[in-house]
Every structure is written in structure tokens, then in C-alpha cells.
XYZ file of C-alpha atoms in Angstrom:
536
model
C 72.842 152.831 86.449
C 74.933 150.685 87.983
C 78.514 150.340 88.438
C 78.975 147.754 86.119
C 77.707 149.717 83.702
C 79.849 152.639 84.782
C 82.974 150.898 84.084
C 81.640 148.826 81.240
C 81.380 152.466 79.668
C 84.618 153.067 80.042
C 85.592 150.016 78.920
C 85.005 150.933 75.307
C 86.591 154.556 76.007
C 89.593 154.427 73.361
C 91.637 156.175 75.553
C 91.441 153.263 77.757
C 92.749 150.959 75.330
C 95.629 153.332 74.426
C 97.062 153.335 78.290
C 96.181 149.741 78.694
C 98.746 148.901 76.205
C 101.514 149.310 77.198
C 100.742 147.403 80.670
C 99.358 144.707 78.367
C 102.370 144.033 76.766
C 104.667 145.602 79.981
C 108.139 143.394 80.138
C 110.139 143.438 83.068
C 113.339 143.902 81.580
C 112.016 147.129 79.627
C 109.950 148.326 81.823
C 107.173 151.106 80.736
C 106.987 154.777 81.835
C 103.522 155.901 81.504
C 102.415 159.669 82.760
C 98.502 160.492 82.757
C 97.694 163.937 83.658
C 94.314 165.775 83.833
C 92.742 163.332 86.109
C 90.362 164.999 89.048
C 88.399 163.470 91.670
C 87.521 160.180 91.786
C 88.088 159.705 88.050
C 91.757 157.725 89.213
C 89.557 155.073 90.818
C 87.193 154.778 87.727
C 89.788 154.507 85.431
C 91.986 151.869 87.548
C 89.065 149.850 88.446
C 88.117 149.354 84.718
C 92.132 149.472 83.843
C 92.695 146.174 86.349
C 89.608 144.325 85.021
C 91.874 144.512 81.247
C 95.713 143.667 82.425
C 95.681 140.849 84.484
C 98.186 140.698 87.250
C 99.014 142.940 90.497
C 98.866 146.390 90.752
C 100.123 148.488 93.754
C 98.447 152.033 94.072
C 100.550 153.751 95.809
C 98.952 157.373 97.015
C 100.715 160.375 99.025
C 99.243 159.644 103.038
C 97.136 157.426 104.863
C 93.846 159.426 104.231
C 94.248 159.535 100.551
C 94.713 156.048 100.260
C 92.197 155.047 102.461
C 89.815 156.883 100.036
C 91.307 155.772 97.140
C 90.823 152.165 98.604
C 87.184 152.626 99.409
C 86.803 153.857 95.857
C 88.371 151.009 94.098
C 86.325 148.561 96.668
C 83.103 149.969 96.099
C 83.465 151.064 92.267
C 84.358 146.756 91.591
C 81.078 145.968 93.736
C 83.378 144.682 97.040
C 82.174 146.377 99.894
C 78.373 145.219 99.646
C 79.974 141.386 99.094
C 81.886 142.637 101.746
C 79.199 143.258 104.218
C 76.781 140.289 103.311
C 79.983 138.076 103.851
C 81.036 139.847 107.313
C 76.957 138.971 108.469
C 78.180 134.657 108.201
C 81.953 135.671 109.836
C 83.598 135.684 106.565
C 85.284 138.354 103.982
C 86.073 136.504 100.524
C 84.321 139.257 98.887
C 87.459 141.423 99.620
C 90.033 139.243 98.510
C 91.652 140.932 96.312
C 91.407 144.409 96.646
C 94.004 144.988 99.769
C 95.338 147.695 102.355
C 98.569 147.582 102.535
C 99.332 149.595 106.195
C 102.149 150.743 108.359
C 102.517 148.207 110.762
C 103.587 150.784 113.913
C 103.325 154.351 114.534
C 107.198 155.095 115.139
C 110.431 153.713 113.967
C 112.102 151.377 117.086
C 108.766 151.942 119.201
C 107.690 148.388 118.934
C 105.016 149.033 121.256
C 103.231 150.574 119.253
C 102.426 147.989 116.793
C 98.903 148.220 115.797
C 98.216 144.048 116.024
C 95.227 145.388 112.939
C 97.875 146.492 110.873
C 100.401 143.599 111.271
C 97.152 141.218 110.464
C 96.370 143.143 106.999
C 99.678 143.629 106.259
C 100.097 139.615 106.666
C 97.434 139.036 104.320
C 98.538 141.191 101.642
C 102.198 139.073 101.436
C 100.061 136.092 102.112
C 97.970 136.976 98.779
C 100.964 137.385 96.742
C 103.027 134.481 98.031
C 99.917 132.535 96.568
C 100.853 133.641 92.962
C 97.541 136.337 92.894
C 96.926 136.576 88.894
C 98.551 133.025 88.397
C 97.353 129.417 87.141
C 96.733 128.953 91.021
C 93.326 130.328 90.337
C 93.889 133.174 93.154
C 92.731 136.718 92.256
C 95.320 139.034 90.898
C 96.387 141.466 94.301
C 94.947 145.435 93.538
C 96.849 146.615 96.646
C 96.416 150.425 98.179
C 99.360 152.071 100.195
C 101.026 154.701 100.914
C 104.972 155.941 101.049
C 105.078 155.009 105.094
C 103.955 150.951 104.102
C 107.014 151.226 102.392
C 109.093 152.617 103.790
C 109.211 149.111 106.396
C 110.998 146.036 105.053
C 108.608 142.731 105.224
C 109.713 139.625 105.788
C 111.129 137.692 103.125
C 109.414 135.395 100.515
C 111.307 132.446 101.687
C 111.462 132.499 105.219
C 107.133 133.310 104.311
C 107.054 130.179 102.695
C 108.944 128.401 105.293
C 106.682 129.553 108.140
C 103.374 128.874 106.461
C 101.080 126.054 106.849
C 99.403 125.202 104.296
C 95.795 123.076 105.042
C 93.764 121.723 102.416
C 90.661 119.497 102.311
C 91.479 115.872 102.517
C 94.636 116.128 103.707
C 95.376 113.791 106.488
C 96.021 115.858 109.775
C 96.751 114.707 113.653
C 96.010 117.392 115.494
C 98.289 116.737 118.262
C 101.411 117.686 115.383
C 99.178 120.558 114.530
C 99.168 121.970 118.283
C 102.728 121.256 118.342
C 103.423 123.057 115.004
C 101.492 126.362 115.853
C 102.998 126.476 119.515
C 106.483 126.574 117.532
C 104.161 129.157 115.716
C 104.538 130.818 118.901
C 100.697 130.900 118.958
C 98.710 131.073 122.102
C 96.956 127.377 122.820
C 93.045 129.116 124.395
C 89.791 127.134 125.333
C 88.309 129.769 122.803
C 89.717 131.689 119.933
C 88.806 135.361 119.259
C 91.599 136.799 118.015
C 95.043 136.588 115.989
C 97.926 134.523 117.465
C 95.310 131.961 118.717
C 94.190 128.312 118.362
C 92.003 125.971 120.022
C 91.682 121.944 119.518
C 88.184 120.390 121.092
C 87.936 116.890 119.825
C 87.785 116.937 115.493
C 87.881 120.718 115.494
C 90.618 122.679 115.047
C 90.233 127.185 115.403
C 93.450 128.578 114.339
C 93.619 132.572 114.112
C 95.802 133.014 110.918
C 97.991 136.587 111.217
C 97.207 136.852 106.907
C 93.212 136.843 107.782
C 90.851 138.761 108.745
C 88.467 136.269 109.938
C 89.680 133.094 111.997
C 89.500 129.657 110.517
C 87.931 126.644 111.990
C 89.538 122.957 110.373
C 86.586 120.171 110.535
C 88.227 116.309 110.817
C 86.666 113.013 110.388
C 89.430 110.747 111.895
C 92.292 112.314 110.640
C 91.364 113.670 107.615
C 90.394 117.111 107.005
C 86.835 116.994 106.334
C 86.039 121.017 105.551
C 87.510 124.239 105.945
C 85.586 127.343 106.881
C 86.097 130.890 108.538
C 84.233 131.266 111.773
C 82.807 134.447 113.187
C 84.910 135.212 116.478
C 82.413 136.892 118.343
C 79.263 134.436 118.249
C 81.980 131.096 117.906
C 79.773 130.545 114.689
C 81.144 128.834 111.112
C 80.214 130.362 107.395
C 78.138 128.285 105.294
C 80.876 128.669 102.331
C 83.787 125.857 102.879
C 86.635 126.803 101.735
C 89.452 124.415 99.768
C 92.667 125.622 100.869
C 93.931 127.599 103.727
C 97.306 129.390 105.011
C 98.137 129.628 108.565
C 100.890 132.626 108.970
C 102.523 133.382 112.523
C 102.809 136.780 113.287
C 105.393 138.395 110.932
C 106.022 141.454 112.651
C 107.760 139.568 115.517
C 109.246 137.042 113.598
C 111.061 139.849 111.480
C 113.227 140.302 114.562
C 114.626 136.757 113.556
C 114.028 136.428 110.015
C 116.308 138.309 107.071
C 113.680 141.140 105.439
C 113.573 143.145 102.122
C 111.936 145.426 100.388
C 107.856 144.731 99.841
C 108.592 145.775 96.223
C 111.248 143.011 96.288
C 108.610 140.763 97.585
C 106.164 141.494 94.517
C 106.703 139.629 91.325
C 108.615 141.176 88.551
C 105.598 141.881 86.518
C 103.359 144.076 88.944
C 102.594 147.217 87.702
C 103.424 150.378 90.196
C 101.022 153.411 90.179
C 102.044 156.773 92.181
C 100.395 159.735 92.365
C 103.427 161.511 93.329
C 106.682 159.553 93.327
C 109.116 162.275 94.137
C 106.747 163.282 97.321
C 107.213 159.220 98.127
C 110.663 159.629 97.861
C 111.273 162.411 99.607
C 108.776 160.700 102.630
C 111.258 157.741 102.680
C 114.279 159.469 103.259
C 112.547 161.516 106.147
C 111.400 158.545 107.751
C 115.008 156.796 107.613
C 116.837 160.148 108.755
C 113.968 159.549 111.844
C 114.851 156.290 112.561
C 118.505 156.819 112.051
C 117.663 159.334 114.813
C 115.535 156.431 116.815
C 118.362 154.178 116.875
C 120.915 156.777 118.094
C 118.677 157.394 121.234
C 118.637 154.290 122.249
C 122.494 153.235 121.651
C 122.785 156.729 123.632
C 120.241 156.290 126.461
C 120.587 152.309 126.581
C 123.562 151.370 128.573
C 124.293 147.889 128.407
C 121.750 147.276 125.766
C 122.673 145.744 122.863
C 120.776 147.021 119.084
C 121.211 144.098 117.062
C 119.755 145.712 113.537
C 120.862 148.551 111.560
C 117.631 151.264 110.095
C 119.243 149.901 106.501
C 118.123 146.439 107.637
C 114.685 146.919 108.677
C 114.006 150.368 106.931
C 114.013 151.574 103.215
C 116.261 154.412 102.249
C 115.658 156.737 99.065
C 118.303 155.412 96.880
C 117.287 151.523 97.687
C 113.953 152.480 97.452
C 114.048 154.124 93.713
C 116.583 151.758 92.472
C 113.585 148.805 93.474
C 110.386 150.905 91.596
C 112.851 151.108 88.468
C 112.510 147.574 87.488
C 108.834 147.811 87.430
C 106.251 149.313 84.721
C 105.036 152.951 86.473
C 101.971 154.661 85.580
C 102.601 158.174 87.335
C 98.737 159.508 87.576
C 99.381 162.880 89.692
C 99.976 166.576 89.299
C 103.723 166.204 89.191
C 105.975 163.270 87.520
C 109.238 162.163 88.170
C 110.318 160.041 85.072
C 111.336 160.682 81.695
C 108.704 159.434 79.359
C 107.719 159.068 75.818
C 104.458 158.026 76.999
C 102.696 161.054 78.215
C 98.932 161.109 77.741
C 96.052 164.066 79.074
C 93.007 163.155 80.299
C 90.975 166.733 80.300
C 88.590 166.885 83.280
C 87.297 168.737 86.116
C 86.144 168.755 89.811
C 82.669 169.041 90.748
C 81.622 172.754 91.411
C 81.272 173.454 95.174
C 77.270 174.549 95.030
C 76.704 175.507 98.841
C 73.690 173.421 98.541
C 72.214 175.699 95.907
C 69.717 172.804 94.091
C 68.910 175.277 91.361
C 72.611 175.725 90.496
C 72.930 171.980 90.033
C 69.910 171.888 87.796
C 70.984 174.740 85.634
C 74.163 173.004 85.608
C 73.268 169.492 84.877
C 70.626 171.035 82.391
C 74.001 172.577 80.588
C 76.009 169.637 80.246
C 73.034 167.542 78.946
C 72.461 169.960 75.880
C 76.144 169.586 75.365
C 75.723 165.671 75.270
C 77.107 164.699 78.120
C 75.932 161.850 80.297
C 74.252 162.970 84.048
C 74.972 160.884 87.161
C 73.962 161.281 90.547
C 75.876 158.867 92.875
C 74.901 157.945 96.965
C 75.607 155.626 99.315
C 72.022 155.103 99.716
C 69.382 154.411 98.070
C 67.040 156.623 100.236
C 69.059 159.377 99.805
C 68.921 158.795 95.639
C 65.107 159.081 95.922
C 65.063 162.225 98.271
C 67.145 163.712 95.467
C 65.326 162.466 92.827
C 62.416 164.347 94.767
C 64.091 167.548 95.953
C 64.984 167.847 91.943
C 61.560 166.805 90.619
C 60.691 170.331 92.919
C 63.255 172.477 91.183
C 63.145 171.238 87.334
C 60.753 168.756 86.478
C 62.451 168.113 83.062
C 65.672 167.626 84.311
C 67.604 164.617 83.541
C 69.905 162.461 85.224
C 70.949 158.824 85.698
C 71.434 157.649 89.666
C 73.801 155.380 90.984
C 74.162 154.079 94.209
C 77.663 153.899 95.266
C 80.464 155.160 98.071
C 82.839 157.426 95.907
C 85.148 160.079 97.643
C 84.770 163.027 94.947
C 82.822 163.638 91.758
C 84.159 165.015 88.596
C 83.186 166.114 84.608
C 85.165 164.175 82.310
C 85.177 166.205 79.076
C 86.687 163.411 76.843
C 84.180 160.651 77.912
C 81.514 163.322 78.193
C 80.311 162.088 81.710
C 79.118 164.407 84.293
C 79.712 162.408 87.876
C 78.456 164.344 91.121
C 78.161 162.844 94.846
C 75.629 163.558 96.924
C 77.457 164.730 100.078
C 79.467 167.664 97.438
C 75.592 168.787 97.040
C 74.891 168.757 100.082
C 78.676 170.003 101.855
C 78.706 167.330 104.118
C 81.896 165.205 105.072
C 82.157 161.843 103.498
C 84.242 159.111 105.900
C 85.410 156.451 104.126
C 84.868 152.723 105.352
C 87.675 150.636 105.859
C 86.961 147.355 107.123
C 85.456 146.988 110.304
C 86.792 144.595 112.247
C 83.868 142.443 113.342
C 79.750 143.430 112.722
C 78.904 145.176 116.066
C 75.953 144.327 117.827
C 74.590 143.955 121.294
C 75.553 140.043 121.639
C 77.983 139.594 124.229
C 81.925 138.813 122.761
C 84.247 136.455 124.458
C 86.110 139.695 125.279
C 82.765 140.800 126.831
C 82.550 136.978 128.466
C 86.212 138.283 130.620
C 85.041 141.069 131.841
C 81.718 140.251 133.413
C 81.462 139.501 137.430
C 78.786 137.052 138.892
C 75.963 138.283 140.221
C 75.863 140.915 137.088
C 72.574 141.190 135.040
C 72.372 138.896 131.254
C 69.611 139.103 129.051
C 69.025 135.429 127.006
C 67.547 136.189 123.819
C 65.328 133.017 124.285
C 65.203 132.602 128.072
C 64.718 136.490 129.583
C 66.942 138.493 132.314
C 69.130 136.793 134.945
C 72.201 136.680 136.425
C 76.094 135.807 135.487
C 77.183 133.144 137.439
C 80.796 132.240 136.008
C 81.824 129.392 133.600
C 81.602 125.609 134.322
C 82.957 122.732 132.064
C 81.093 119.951 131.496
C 81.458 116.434 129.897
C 79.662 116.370 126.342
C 79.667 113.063 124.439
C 83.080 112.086 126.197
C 84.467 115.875 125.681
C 84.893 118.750 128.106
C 82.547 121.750 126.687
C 83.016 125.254 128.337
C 79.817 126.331 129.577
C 78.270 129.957 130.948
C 75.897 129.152 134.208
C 73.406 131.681 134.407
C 70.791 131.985 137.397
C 67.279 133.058 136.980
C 64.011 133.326 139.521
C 64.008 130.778 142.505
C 67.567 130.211 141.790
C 66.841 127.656 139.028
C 70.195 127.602 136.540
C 70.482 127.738 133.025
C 74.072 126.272 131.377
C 74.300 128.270 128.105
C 77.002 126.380 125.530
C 80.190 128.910 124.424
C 79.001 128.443 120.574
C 75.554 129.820 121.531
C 77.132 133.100 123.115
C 75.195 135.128 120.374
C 72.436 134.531 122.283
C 73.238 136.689 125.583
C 73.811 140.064 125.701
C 74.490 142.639 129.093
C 71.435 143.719 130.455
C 70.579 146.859 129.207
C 67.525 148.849 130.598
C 66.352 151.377 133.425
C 68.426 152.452 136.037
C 67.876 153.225 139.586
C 66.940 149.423 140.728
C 67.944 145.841 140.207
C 65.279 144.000 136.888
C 62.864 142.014 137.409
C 64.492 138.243 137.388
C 62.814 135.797 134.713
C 61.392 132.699 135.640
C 62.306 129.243 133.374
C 59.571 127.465 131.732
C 57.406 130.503 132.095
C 55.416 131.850 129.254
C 56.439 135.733 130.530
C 59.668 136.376 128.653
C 56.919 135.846 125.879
């Protein structure tokens, strides 16, 4: 099975079509009040993943903590067939497999602690108000937004959609572009002019090209001219310098909004979301009750440093850059809510049961999940194994083939936190790591593929004289950078010495190519020689 098919057979599940109703037909001046009860493990992710495929438009998940809706998230990504497009993208620099299922984050760890800012965080939450500014679910042909948070996101106010607009640049291909008014726009950006760009807040201009490090994506973008016009548009892979083979037609440079917040009016994210957006909670009452905590903290914040600063001067009030629970609630009222939880907060005329069950803990008993997988087959239901891997689906298609070799059961190969027996479907779902007790992590977007290959971070820390293995040249040494002339244009260049002191000049876009010498210890390597066949 695969999950296509998995959500293409809940597709025609009539209770489906009953809850997607409403949302169909959701108005934002009457807004809906849906309540779905009954739902265990990751049935919520099945059922929204097939739900968003039906009503067009945004949907925010919003889940109780962090963990829960990084799980949820992982779910969603990897139930809609994301996270491999994810991966294969990440291997050319790129992520447009993920662009529309988003993490919406707290940007810091505590209220009026600035320095804390995780620079991560800022950079997805960026992207998320970048998606929607560009009408996600619209005639603009951009994805509809399926955004994941939780009541902490929230509770911070985001910059608003007009001072957004006002502070994006907008690139697309053909447009005519001098890139001494683009190097004067991004330093007013308050971006950092480098020789090389690896990460957000950066941007580099060497002859036609143009690498820009947008705050609203995860991978930086690199702007190809001919003349002055913008010839193509691609995302580049920051640690090996190297551009994606998929050009892209429009692009959105965004400064970093966390800082600019400090001079820019903000409101409330759900302000920021268009009218028509349907809300999910899994506990709106628990999100409530978060938000007012967090405000009574920050209330608490500010008085500490009014009381501690002396001649400092707080220019913004927690009401200003914070949510509190009455601001908050009056904001989810004008929006269609589908509460999917244990407990529900609204009055509602929709209320609609979904009987079904969490998968029985079996201590790694394989004959208890035979006996039990036997049982729900003779009561019709459908039997599905689900992995990560696809090793691990044939060691348990082997392991069962040894306990019952008439047993049943459909595999599918897929990352889901929990499994679950829905009784009105009639679909038994279990993971492999329940079977087995182990822990299940979720994956939320590495940063960059990790490899050996050195990084231009790497590049800053090494010292001459220390040890560099070329992938097509051998072992020798790190002699520090040297810029040469290259058709009329300064290149940066790494000078590495080998055997008899001949030198090697390795270009910065073939940095995926050297790596720190990694091997015994107790003695200096063996030194390659150029033009030798040893390295061979």
C-alpha cells in the first residue's frame, strides 16, 4: 500500500464528506463550529491530510506543545508524500517539496530575552508569513499554507501584512535588475554584504551573480543576469556554493522580521491569515489558558527590567508585542474551528464521533500481534503494517511469516507517530516501533545534508599548515585563501600545498571537494604528490 492509497481510502469514507462540509461551504461572517471526538493516534493526521486535499485554502493546526506538534507535523509531511520530496530536493540545495506544509515556531525561548532568538526559528517563521502574504490557495498559483503550531507561536505578535509587503523584494525572471541598486536595497535590508553567502542575513554580488540569503527560506537563492536582465532564478546549496537544476520563476527576499518588529507596528498571526483559513485545536481552552500564562510572564519580564534598568528606557508594552487571552479568543472567533481533542470549548450544533482506538502496547509479543491482526481480519477489517523503512517492512514480513504463515496484512512504508484501529472505516493501522517499544523521533527539517565536505563555516576555522583531503587530488596541507583575477573578476581561492611544496588553488564553488583530514593518529599523513598516479 501506499499512502496515496491510504488517504484515497478515506477519501470515499462518508464521514469525510459529512465534516468536509461545512469547511466547504465555511463563510467568514458565520463562521462554523465543528467538534470531532473519538480520534486516537495518528488518525488526526490521516484524516487532515485527506481533509486539506478536499477544502482548498489554509489551515492552521494548532496542537497543545512543541513535541506534539512537531509530531503532528512530521505526520502530515510524510502522510502527503513531503518528506521523501523533501530529502531528494535537500541532495541539489533546494526544499520545494515542503512548500506548503509549514512549522510555524516560537521565535525565542523567553519573553524580553532577545538573546535568545533562535536565528532557525525567526527563518521558518519568515517563511510561513512569506507563504501567506503570497495568497497560498489563491489564483497566484501558490499552494494553499497547512501550517503546524502550537499555543507559544502564538502567543508572539508578527509583523504586520503591510509593513511585510513593504519590506519585500520581489525578483522575477526577466525583470531588468542593476545590481549595484540591489546591493544598495538589501544593505537598507540591513543585510550583511560577504565574499560568500552561507547563511540568512547575507548577500554576495561577483560579476552577473547575485546570492541573497532570504530570512522566509530555507535554502539561499542565487539571481543569474545577462546584462541587466534576470536571466534565472535558483536556490543554491550553502555548504558546497552549488545551484539546483530546477529554476525557479519568482522569488521573495524578506529582511529579518524579528528585528525589524522592534520598528515596525505588529498584530496578531491570526490577524495576519486571511479571513477564510480554517483553525484546528486540539485543545483550545489549554491554548488559552497557555496565553495568558505567558503574558502574566512577560508582564513579569518587563517589570524586571523597568525595576533593575536605571536609565533605560522600554519603549513597548507586553500588549504590543504579546497576545493576551481575551485578544487572543476574540481573533479565533471570526474563523471556522474544527476542535479535534478530548475536551472542547465551543458551543456547537456540529458535534460528530469518530469511534477508534490506540494500538495495544504488545511488549514485543509477535504472537499477540498475529492473534490480534488474525481477529480483526475475520471481523473485516483492513491490516496495515507501517515503517520508515523498507528493510524493516521485510524483516517483519519475515519475523511474521515465522509466527503465522497465513496471516495477512498490507505494508506501508511511512514515518507516522502512533498507530490506531478505526472501527468506523474498519482499518487496523500499527507502527513498527509500538511492536517493537522503541522510541520514534520525529524529523523536522534538517538544516543542511551533513556530510564530510568541508562548509564555509568549516573554511573559518581551519589554520595553515592543517591537514585537507581533495577528493580528486589526495592529502595536503591548508595554506589560507588567495584571490585571483578570473576573466577580468576577482575569484576567492583556497591554496593548498602538497609533496615538494607544489600548490594547488582550489575555486570556493568547488569546496565540496575538500574535506578535514580524517585518519590515524599519533603522526603527521603521508603528503600526496600532484600529477602522481598514487592518490589512485
Amino acid at each position: 500500500m501506499t499512502t496515496t492509497a491510504l488517504l484515497s481510502l478515506y477519501a470515499d469514507d462518508p464521514f469525510i464528506n459529512i465534516l468536509a462540509q461545512p469547511l466547504l461551504h465555511r463563510n467568514a461572517t458565520d463562521p462554523a463550529r465543528i467538534q470531532v471526538k473519538g480520534i486516537t493516534g495518528s488518525l488526526d493526521a490521516v484524516l487532515a491530510a485527506t481533509l486539506t486535499k478536499q477544502v482548498a485554502g489554509n489551515h492552521l493546526f494548532v496542537l497543545t506543545d512543541k513535541e506534539e506538534a512537531s509530531y503532528f507535523f512530521n505526520d502530515l509531511q510524510n502522510l502527503l508524500g513531503l518528506s521523501d520530496a523533501l530529502d531528494r530536493d535537500r541532495t541539489k540545495g533546494t526544499a520545494t517539496g515542503l512548500s506548503n506544509v509549514l512549522l510555524f515556531p516560537m521565535s525565542y525561548k523567553k519573553p524580553y530575552q532577545y538573546e535568545e532568538v533562535e536565528n532557525a526559528n525567526v527563518l521558518m517563521r519568515a517563511e510561513v508569513l512569506n507563504q501567506v502574504n503570497m495568497g497560498g490557495g489563491s489564483s497566484s498559483g501558490t499552494p494553499p499554507a497547512l501550517i503546524v503550531t502550537y499555543p507559544e507561536a502564538l502567543f508572539e505578535k508578527v509583523i504586520n501584512r503591510r509593513s511585510l509587503k513593504a519590506n519585500t523584494m520581489a525578483v522575477r525572471v526577466g525583470d531588468r535588475l542593476d545590481s549595484n541598486f540591489v546591493s544598495e536595497m538589501l544593505q537598507n535590508y540591513e543585510f550583511e554584504k560577504t565574499d560568500f553567502v552561507y547563511e540568512a542575513g547575507q548577500f554576495s554580488v561577483r560579476g552577473g551573480i547575485i546570492d541573497v540569503f532570504s530570512f522566509a527560506s530555507e535554502f539561499p537563492y542565487r539571481i543569474e543576469l545577462f546584462g541587466d536582465e534576470v536571466e534565472s532564478l535558483r536556490h543554491f546549496n550553502p555548504e558546497t556554493q552549488l545551484s539546483t537544476e530546477t529554476r525557479l520563476d519568482l522569488i521573495s527576499i524578506i529582511p529579518n522580521v524579528q528585528t525589524r518588529l522592534t520598528q515596525e507596528t505588529r498584530e496578531s498571526f491570526l490577524d495576519f491569515l486571511p479571513k477564510e483559513t480554517c483553525l484546528w485545536f486540539k485543545d483550545i481552552e489549554f491554548t488559552l489558558e497557555i496565553v495568558e500564562k505567558c503574558f502574566e510572564r512577560a508582564e513579569q519580564s518587563l517589570a524586571q527590567v523597568v525595576g533593575s534598568g536605571g536609565d533605560i528606557q522600554v519603549v513597548d508594552d507586553p500588549d504590543t508585542l504579546f497576545e493576551t487571552r481575551r485578544a487572543f479568543l476574540n481573533h479565533v472567533k471570526r474563523f471556522t474551528t474544527v476542535e479535534f481533542g478530548r475536551k472542547f470549548y465551543f458551543k456547537s450544533e456540529s458535534k460528530l464521533a469518530y469511534p477508534s482506538k490506540p494500538q495495544p502496547s504488545f511488549n514485543k509479543d509477535f504472537k499477540r500481534v498475529a492473534e490480534a491482526l488474525n481477529d480483526y481480519q475475520s471481523k473485516g477489517f483492513t491490516n496495515i503494517v507501517v515503517a520508515e523503512s523498507f528493510k524493516q517492512l521485510e524483516r517483519l514480513k519475515t519475523v511474521f511469516d515465522e509466527v503465522d504463515p497465513f496471516l495477512k496484512f498490507q505494508t506501508l512504508q511511512v514515518g507516522i507517530k502512533e498507530g490506531f484501529i478505526d472501527e468506523t472505516l474498519k482499518v487496523v493501522c500499527f507502527t513498527d516501533h509500538q511492536i517493537f517499544d522503541r522510541y520514534f523521533k520525529y524529523r523536522v527539517r534538517d538544516k543542511f545534508s551533513k556530510s564530510k565536505a568541508l562548509t564555509l563555516r568549516d573554511l573559518k576555522t581551519l589554520q595553515p599548515g592543517d591537514y585537507v583531503t581533495h577528493v580528486d587530488h589526495g592529502i595536503g596541507r591548508f595554506a589560507g585563501m588567495e584571490r585571483v583575477d578570473h576573466g577580468g573578476n576577482e575569484q576567492e581561492t583556497i591554496r593548498l600545498i602538497y609533496r615538494d611544496n607544489d600548490m594547488l588553488l582550489v575555486s570556493i564553488h568547488a569546496l565540496h571537494k575538500i574535506s578535514k583530514y580524517s585518519g590515524k593518529e599519533g603522526g603527521p599523513p603521508t603528503m600526496s604528490k600532484l600529477g602522481s598516479q598514487e592518490w589512485d
